[in-house]
Amino acid sequence: MSLTLRTISREQHLAYIQSLPSASHCQVPAWADVKTEWRQENLGWFDRTGQLVGVGLVLYRQLPKIKRYLAYLPEGPVINWYAPNLDDWLKPMLAHLKQQGAFSVKMGPPVVIRRWDAPAIKAGIQDPDVKRLRDVEATYIEPRAFEVSDRLRKMGWQQAEDGGAGFGDVQPRYVYQVPLANRSLDDVHKGFNQLWRRNIKKAEKAGVEVVQGGYYDLEEWQRLYEITAVRDRFRPRPLSYFQRMWSVLNTEDPNRMRLYFARHNGVNLSAATMLVVGGHVWYSYGASDNIGREVRPSNAMQWRMLRDAYAMGATVYDLRGISDSLDETDHLFGLIQFKVGTGGEAVEYVGEWDFPLNKMLHKALDMYMSRR
């Protein structure tokens, strides 16, 4: 199969994404407008007949002081990863990016390698010898994913370190998902653990209401998000980031981004942003106050978001990143514990991969990033 690659318009890119069951929110054209510190390009792969068969959103980040770039395709490109001729897809991409001044390419194939269901994870947590998710026998393994990894290695791609270098924009290798396809809402609710079901009931009894917000509610979102940042010791993104995200994503598709609040007696206690691309729905950012936890606003909000995702016909509700640590003393353990309660599954992707087009500059970037 002979493929040609060239720059395409945003409209072509978007039309192709809309023709698919789903794709990552990091690969829609408007994502480039969220990431204003990167230059962007839309790539298209065409078959012999001139049909568009794959797309990629490339973000270029300039190295300090020189006109060379890191080219990054977050959770992309959107191509047939299981094609036996993976070379024919990726070689023209590398040649093109090199022409554009890239010294290194980073990509995140959206290829799932393993899945663990909630009972398997719970058993792992209870086993004192198990410290990491990868020590637990997977419930499902995708054999073709190992072939993809082998092919990439043979082509000279290097697997990035977990959580590896990037500009703080690296995508998670492990995520937590609740499958919705071929399940009733009742099945989904039954899949929750007792604590989740109890907490949802508690919130209902207390009169917690979950409402959708709009652009003008982002300031209230920011208030809760900054409280969360202080509590969880991370650096919050500015309000302007979320305002831009809302504007550009919802201009591209009016249903791309949503905002939810859980409130009690008229006071907002928790909030979340949701992203939608086709049948894939993501809970992307969450925030909560230090007060009102006893009425379980976060559980109520997640249950409402799950129901809304289901009503939209989503096939998966994605709670995004988790650490692979099952050690109760790990500071990230609470995250997986909260998400496991939904009864879904932990999902491991093949991770991010790097191709150094200029080994010296690639090494310099690695050193620069490790010092930050």
XYZ file of C-alpha atoms in Angstrom:
372
model
C 0.000 0.000 0.000
C 1.641 3.212 -1.056
C 0.868 6.193 1.148
C 1.572 9.870 0.692
C 1.700 12.402 3.480
C 1.042 16.124 3.280
C -0.195 19.094 5.305
C -3.997 19.281 5.302
C -6.514 21.940 6.340
C -8.136 21.957 9.764
C -11.477 21.329 8.067
C -10.179 18.133 6.411
C -8.647 17.033 9.693
C -11.864 17.634 11.654
C -14.063 15.948 9.029
C -11.852 12.849 9.228
C -12.029 12.755 13.065
C -15.821 13.130 12.864
C -16.017 10.127 10.526
C -14.457 7.867 13.206
C -16.152 6.249 16.232
C -13.717 8.277 18.344
C -10.217 9.727 18.673
C -8.239 11.363 21.477
C -9.230 14.914 22.437
C -5.506 15.718 22.057
C -5.805 15.008 18.325
C -8.702 17.305 17.395
C -7.582 20.430 15.468
C -8.801 22.817 18.203
C -6.456 21.216 20.751
C -3.666 23.189 19.074
C -5.470 26.407 20.052
C -5.469 25.288 23.683
C -1.682 24.816 23.558
C -0.731 28.322 22.401
C 2.959 27.984 23.294
C 3.340 25.359 20.545
C 3.237 25.892 16.777
C 0.886 23.445 15.053
C 0.425 21.503 11.831
C -2.288 19.128 10.594
C -0.963 16.082 8.748
C -2.897 13.770 6.439
C -2.062 10.345 5.008
C -3.560 9.534 1.600
C -3.847 6.161 -0.131
C -3.332 5.521 -3.877
C -6.860 6.633 -4.704
C -6.318 9.981 -2.972
C -8.551 8.996 -0.064
C -7.625 10.456 3.374
C -6.857 7.429 5.587
C -5.159 8.943 8.644
C -4.475 12.284 10.364
C -2.117 13.696 12.965
C -2.004 16.899 14.985
C 1.632 17.919 15.405
C 2.667 20.456 18.037
C 6.094 22.061 17.558
C 8.010 23.449 20.527
C 11.066 25.546 19.755
C 14.334 24.903 21.569
C 15.649 27.958 23.435
C 17.867 30.128 21.178
C 17.880 27.922 18.042
C 15.417 27.311 15.226
C 14.949 23.607 15.942
C 11.836 21.962 17.312
C 10.502 19.087 19.324
C 7.592 17.688 17.277
C 4.909 16.162 19.496
C 1.821 14.156 18.504
C -0.062 13.714 21.814
C -2.078 10.459 21.825
C -1.567 10.254 18.079
C -1.249 10.120 15.151
C -4.685 8.746 14.243
C -3.639 5.976 11.842
C -4.056 2.213 11.482
C -1.549 1.156 14.151
C -2.034 -2.537 13.418
C -1.125 -2.177 9.731
C 1.595 -4.697 8.827
C 3.383 -1.907 6.917
C 3.696 0.505 9.859
C 6.955 1.723 8.252
C 5.009 3.105 5.301
C 2.999 5.280 7.699
C 5.773 6.528 9.967
C 8.766 6.938 7.611
C 7.176 9.720 5.510
C 6.081 11.389 8.770
C 9.660 11.431 10.112
C 11.010 12.749 6.780
C 8.395 15.517 6.756
C 9.009 16.543 10.390
C 12.763 16.639 9.787
C 12.151 19.024 6.849
C 10.114 21.193 9.221
C 13.143 21.587 11.507
C 12.320 18.906 14.092
C 15.311 17.469 15.958
C 13.193 14.942 17.882
C 9.711 13.445 17.527
C 7.516 12.331 20.414
C 4.242 10.473 19.848
C 1.729 8.516 21.896
C 0.215 5.630 19.935
C -3.416 5.230 21.112
C -2.836 1.479 21.404
C -4.039 -0.409 24.503
C -1.755 -3.198 25.677
C -3.432 -4.502 28.886
C -6.590 -4.122 30.966
C -7.273 -5.043 34.596
C -10.837 -5.246 35.920
C -11.750 -3.937 39.373
C -11.700 -7.368 41.169
C -8.160 -8.044 39.843
C -6.962 -4.627 41.100
C -8.630 -5.120 44.509
C -6.918 -8.505 44.883
C -3.617 -6.809 43.986
C -4.136 -4.110 46.619
C -4.797 -6.780 49.266
C -1.692 -8.812 48.345
C 1.279 -7.518 50.404
C 3.750 -8.738 47.737
C 2.151 -6.626 45.020
C 3.381 -3.060 44.741
C 2.486 -2.166 41.143
C -0.304 -2.761 38.669
C 2.113 -4.540 36.334
C 2.680 -7.174 39.075
C -1.012 -8.151 38.791
C -2.068 -10.618 36.105
C -3.988 -8.662 33.465
C -7.641 -9.509 32.815
C -7.151 -8.826 29.100
C -4.034 -8.610 26.944
C -3.922 -7.267 23.375
C -1.276 -9.405 21.592
C -1.161 -7.059 18.572
C 0.025 -4.228 20.840
C 3.268 -6.125 21.523
C 3.803 -6.378 17.754
C 3.340 -2.600 17.461
C 6.011 -2.048 20.161
C 8.384 -4.487 18.430
C 7.926 -2.765 15.072
C 8.588 0.655 16.590
C 11.789 -0.565 18.272
C 13.035 -2.083 15.003
C 12.441 1.259 13.276
C 14.606 3.056 15.853
C 11.879 4.506 18.096
C 12.717 4.581 21.812
C 10.169 4.061 24.533
C 9.973 7.175 26.696
C 10.357 6.799 30.445
C 7.041 6.486 32.297
C 5.701 9.986 32.762
C 8.809 10.893 30.754
C 10.208 14.201 29.668
C 8.007 16.612 27.820
C 7.029 20.114 28.659
C 4.785 19.095 31.540
C 2.321 18.028 28.845
C 3.160 14.347 28.796
C 0.139 12.024 28.480
C -0.606 9.286 31.040
C 0.339 5.701 30.235
C -2.199 4.270 32.705
C -5.798 5.457 32.746
C -9.031 4.318 34.363
C -12.108 3.703 32.212
C -15.715 2.652 32.750
C -16.926 0.719 29.672
C -20.486 1.678 28.671
C -21.004 -0.243 25.412
C -23.573 -3.077 25.644
C -24.300 -2.313 29.317
C -27.426 -0.886 30.901
C -27.169 2.026 33.341
C -28.300 -0.441 35.968
C -25.284 -2.657 35.149
C -23.005 0.366 35.500
C -24.520 1.265 38.883
C -24.234 -2.353 40.081
C -20.571 -2.259 39.080
C -19.848 0.432 41.695
C -18.483 -0.825 44.987
C -20.576 -0.553 48.167
C -18.857 2.628 49.313
C -19.637 4.409 46.014
C -23.265 3.272 46.039
C -23.607 4.364 49.677
C -22.026 7.748 48.922
C -24.293 8.371 45.908
C -27.296 7.613 48.138
C -25.935 9.835 50.905
C -25.566 12.770 48.473
C -29.131 12.253 47.183
C -30.536 12.160 50.728
C -28.626 15.320 51.676
C -30.093 17.101 48.645
C -26.886 17.563 46.660
C -27.751 18.807 43.169
C -25.509 18.517 40.150
C -25.809 21.228 37.496
C -24.078 22.120 34.247
C -22.256 25.434 33.995
C -21.156 27.631 31.110
C -18.323 29.987 30.171
C -19.276 32.558 32.828
C -19.062 29.917 35.563
C -15.380 29.255 34.887
C -14.400 31.826 37.550
C -16.261 29.752 40.131
C -14.567 26.632 38.721
C -11.197 28.375 39.181
C -11.971 29.164 42.840
C -12.538 25.456 43.610
C -9.598 24.373 41.442
C -7.184 26.689 43.272
C -8.364 25.358 46.655
C -7.614 21.855 45.300
C -4.164 22.925 44.072
C -3.189 24.177 47.538
C -4.493 20.997 49.191
C -2.892 18.584 46.708
C 0.272 20.654 46.252
C 0.296 21.170 42.477
C 0.666 24.306 40.385
C -2.738 25.298 39.003
C -3.304 26.421 35.438
C -4.589 30.022 35.153
C -8.241 30.871 34.548
C -7.306 32.085 31.040
C -6.286 28.489 30.130
C -9.771 27.129 30.893
C -11.484 30.091 29.213
C -9.442 29.502 26.082
C -10.088 25.755 26.261
C -13.846 26.355 26.516
C -13.921 28.889 23.675
C -11.809 27.014 21.126
C -13.113 23.499 21.800
C -16.792 24.491 21.817
C -16.346 26.630 18.711
C -15.099 23.483 16.952
C -17.990 21.395 18.310
C -20.646 22.853 20.683
C -20.628 19.627 22.703
C -16.834 19.216 22.994
C -16.416 20.566 26.547
C -18.818 20.660 29.499
C -18.593 21.991 33.041
C -20.357 20.451 36.064
C -20.901 21.607 39.651
C -22.157 19.632 42.649
C -23.819 21.999 45.102
C -25.442 21.755 48.506
C -27.701 24.470 49.981
C -26.705 26.717 47.074
C -22.943 26.352 47.701
C -20.721 24.750 45.040
C -18.641 22.018 46.674
C -17.043 20.289 43.691
C -16.640 20.820 39.963
C -15.366 18.976 36.908
C -14.709 19.497 33.228
C -15.769 16.915 30.659
C -14.500 16.432 27.092
C -16.334 14.582 24.318
C -15.026 13.198 21.006
C -17.419 10.772 19.318
C -18.151 7.872 21.650
C -15.309 8.671 24.051
C -16.032 10.889 27.062
C -13.318 12.111 29.454
C -13.531 13.468 32.971
C -10.605 15.803 32.438
C -10.132 18.174 35.412
C -11.660 17.910 38.872
C -11.826 20.324 41.811
C -13.394 20.345 45.257
C -13.662 22.535 48.328
C -12.335 21.518 51.752
C -15.835 21.829 53.173
C -18.966 19.727 52.662
C -17.171 16.466 52.016
C -19.569 14.600 54.284
C -22.392 15.031 51.719
C -20.254 13.293 49.056
C -20.506 15.848 46.219
C -17.793 14.210 44.087
C -19.564 10.841 43.931
C -22.856 12.546 43.008
C -21.134 14.545 40.271
C -19.380 11.518 38.747
C -22.649 9.559 38.707
C -24.399 12.432 36.904
C -21.524 12.754 34.385
C -21.585 9.007 33.766
C -25.342 9.094 33.174
C -24.973 12.029 30.778
C -22.180 10.232 28.901
C -24.439 7.189 28.655
C -27.349 9.304 27.368
C -25.030 10.692 24.652
C -24.389 7.147 23.471
C -20.780 7.064 24.716
C -19.018 3.695 24.642
C -16.486 4.623 27.323
C -16.291 7.041 30.267
C -12.627 7.814 30.844
C -11.450 8.971 34.268
C -7.991 9.701 32.820
C -4.656 9.155 34.491
C -3.721 6.925 37.397
C -0.334 5.908 38.755
C 0.450 2.192 38.514
C 1.312 2.086 42.233
C -0.840 -0.177 44.435
C 1.151 0.720 47.531
C -1.128 2.307 50.146
C 1.695 4.547 51.384
C 2.127 6.111 47.900
C 0.706 9.667 47.705
C -1.068 8.784 44.418
C -2.748 5.675 45.824
C -5.934 7.567 46.781
C -6.525 8.356 43.108
C -6.677 4.728 41.991
C -8.687 3.813 45.090
C -11.342 6.432 44.227
C -11.495 5.355 40.570
C -11.573 1.588 41.259
C -14.811 2.236 43.172
C -16.554 2.842 39.818
C -16.021 -0.833 38.983
C -14.403 -0.004 35.619
C -10.956 -1.095 34.521
C -7.376 0.111 34.572
C -5.984 0.433 31.062
C -2.333 0.488 30.004
C -1.311 2.073 26.695
C 1.986 1.315 24.928
C 3.185 4.669 26.241
C 4.990 7.532 24.538
C 7.823 6.972 22.055
C 10.694 9.193 20.929
C 12.606 9.302 17.663
C 15.806 11.386 17.860
C 16.347 12.933 14.407
C 19.410 14.735 15.789
C 20.943 12.626 18.568
C 23.029 15.436 20.012
C 20.134 17.892 20.362
C 17.842 15.119 21.635
C 20.381 14.323 24.364
C 20.733 18.018 25.218
C 16.939 18.277 25.603
C 16.908 15.210 27.882
C 19.573 16.785 30.085
C 17.752 20.127 30.118
C 14.471 18.446 31.119
C 16.036 16.314 33.864
C 17.497 19.438 35.493
C 14.138 21.280 35.618
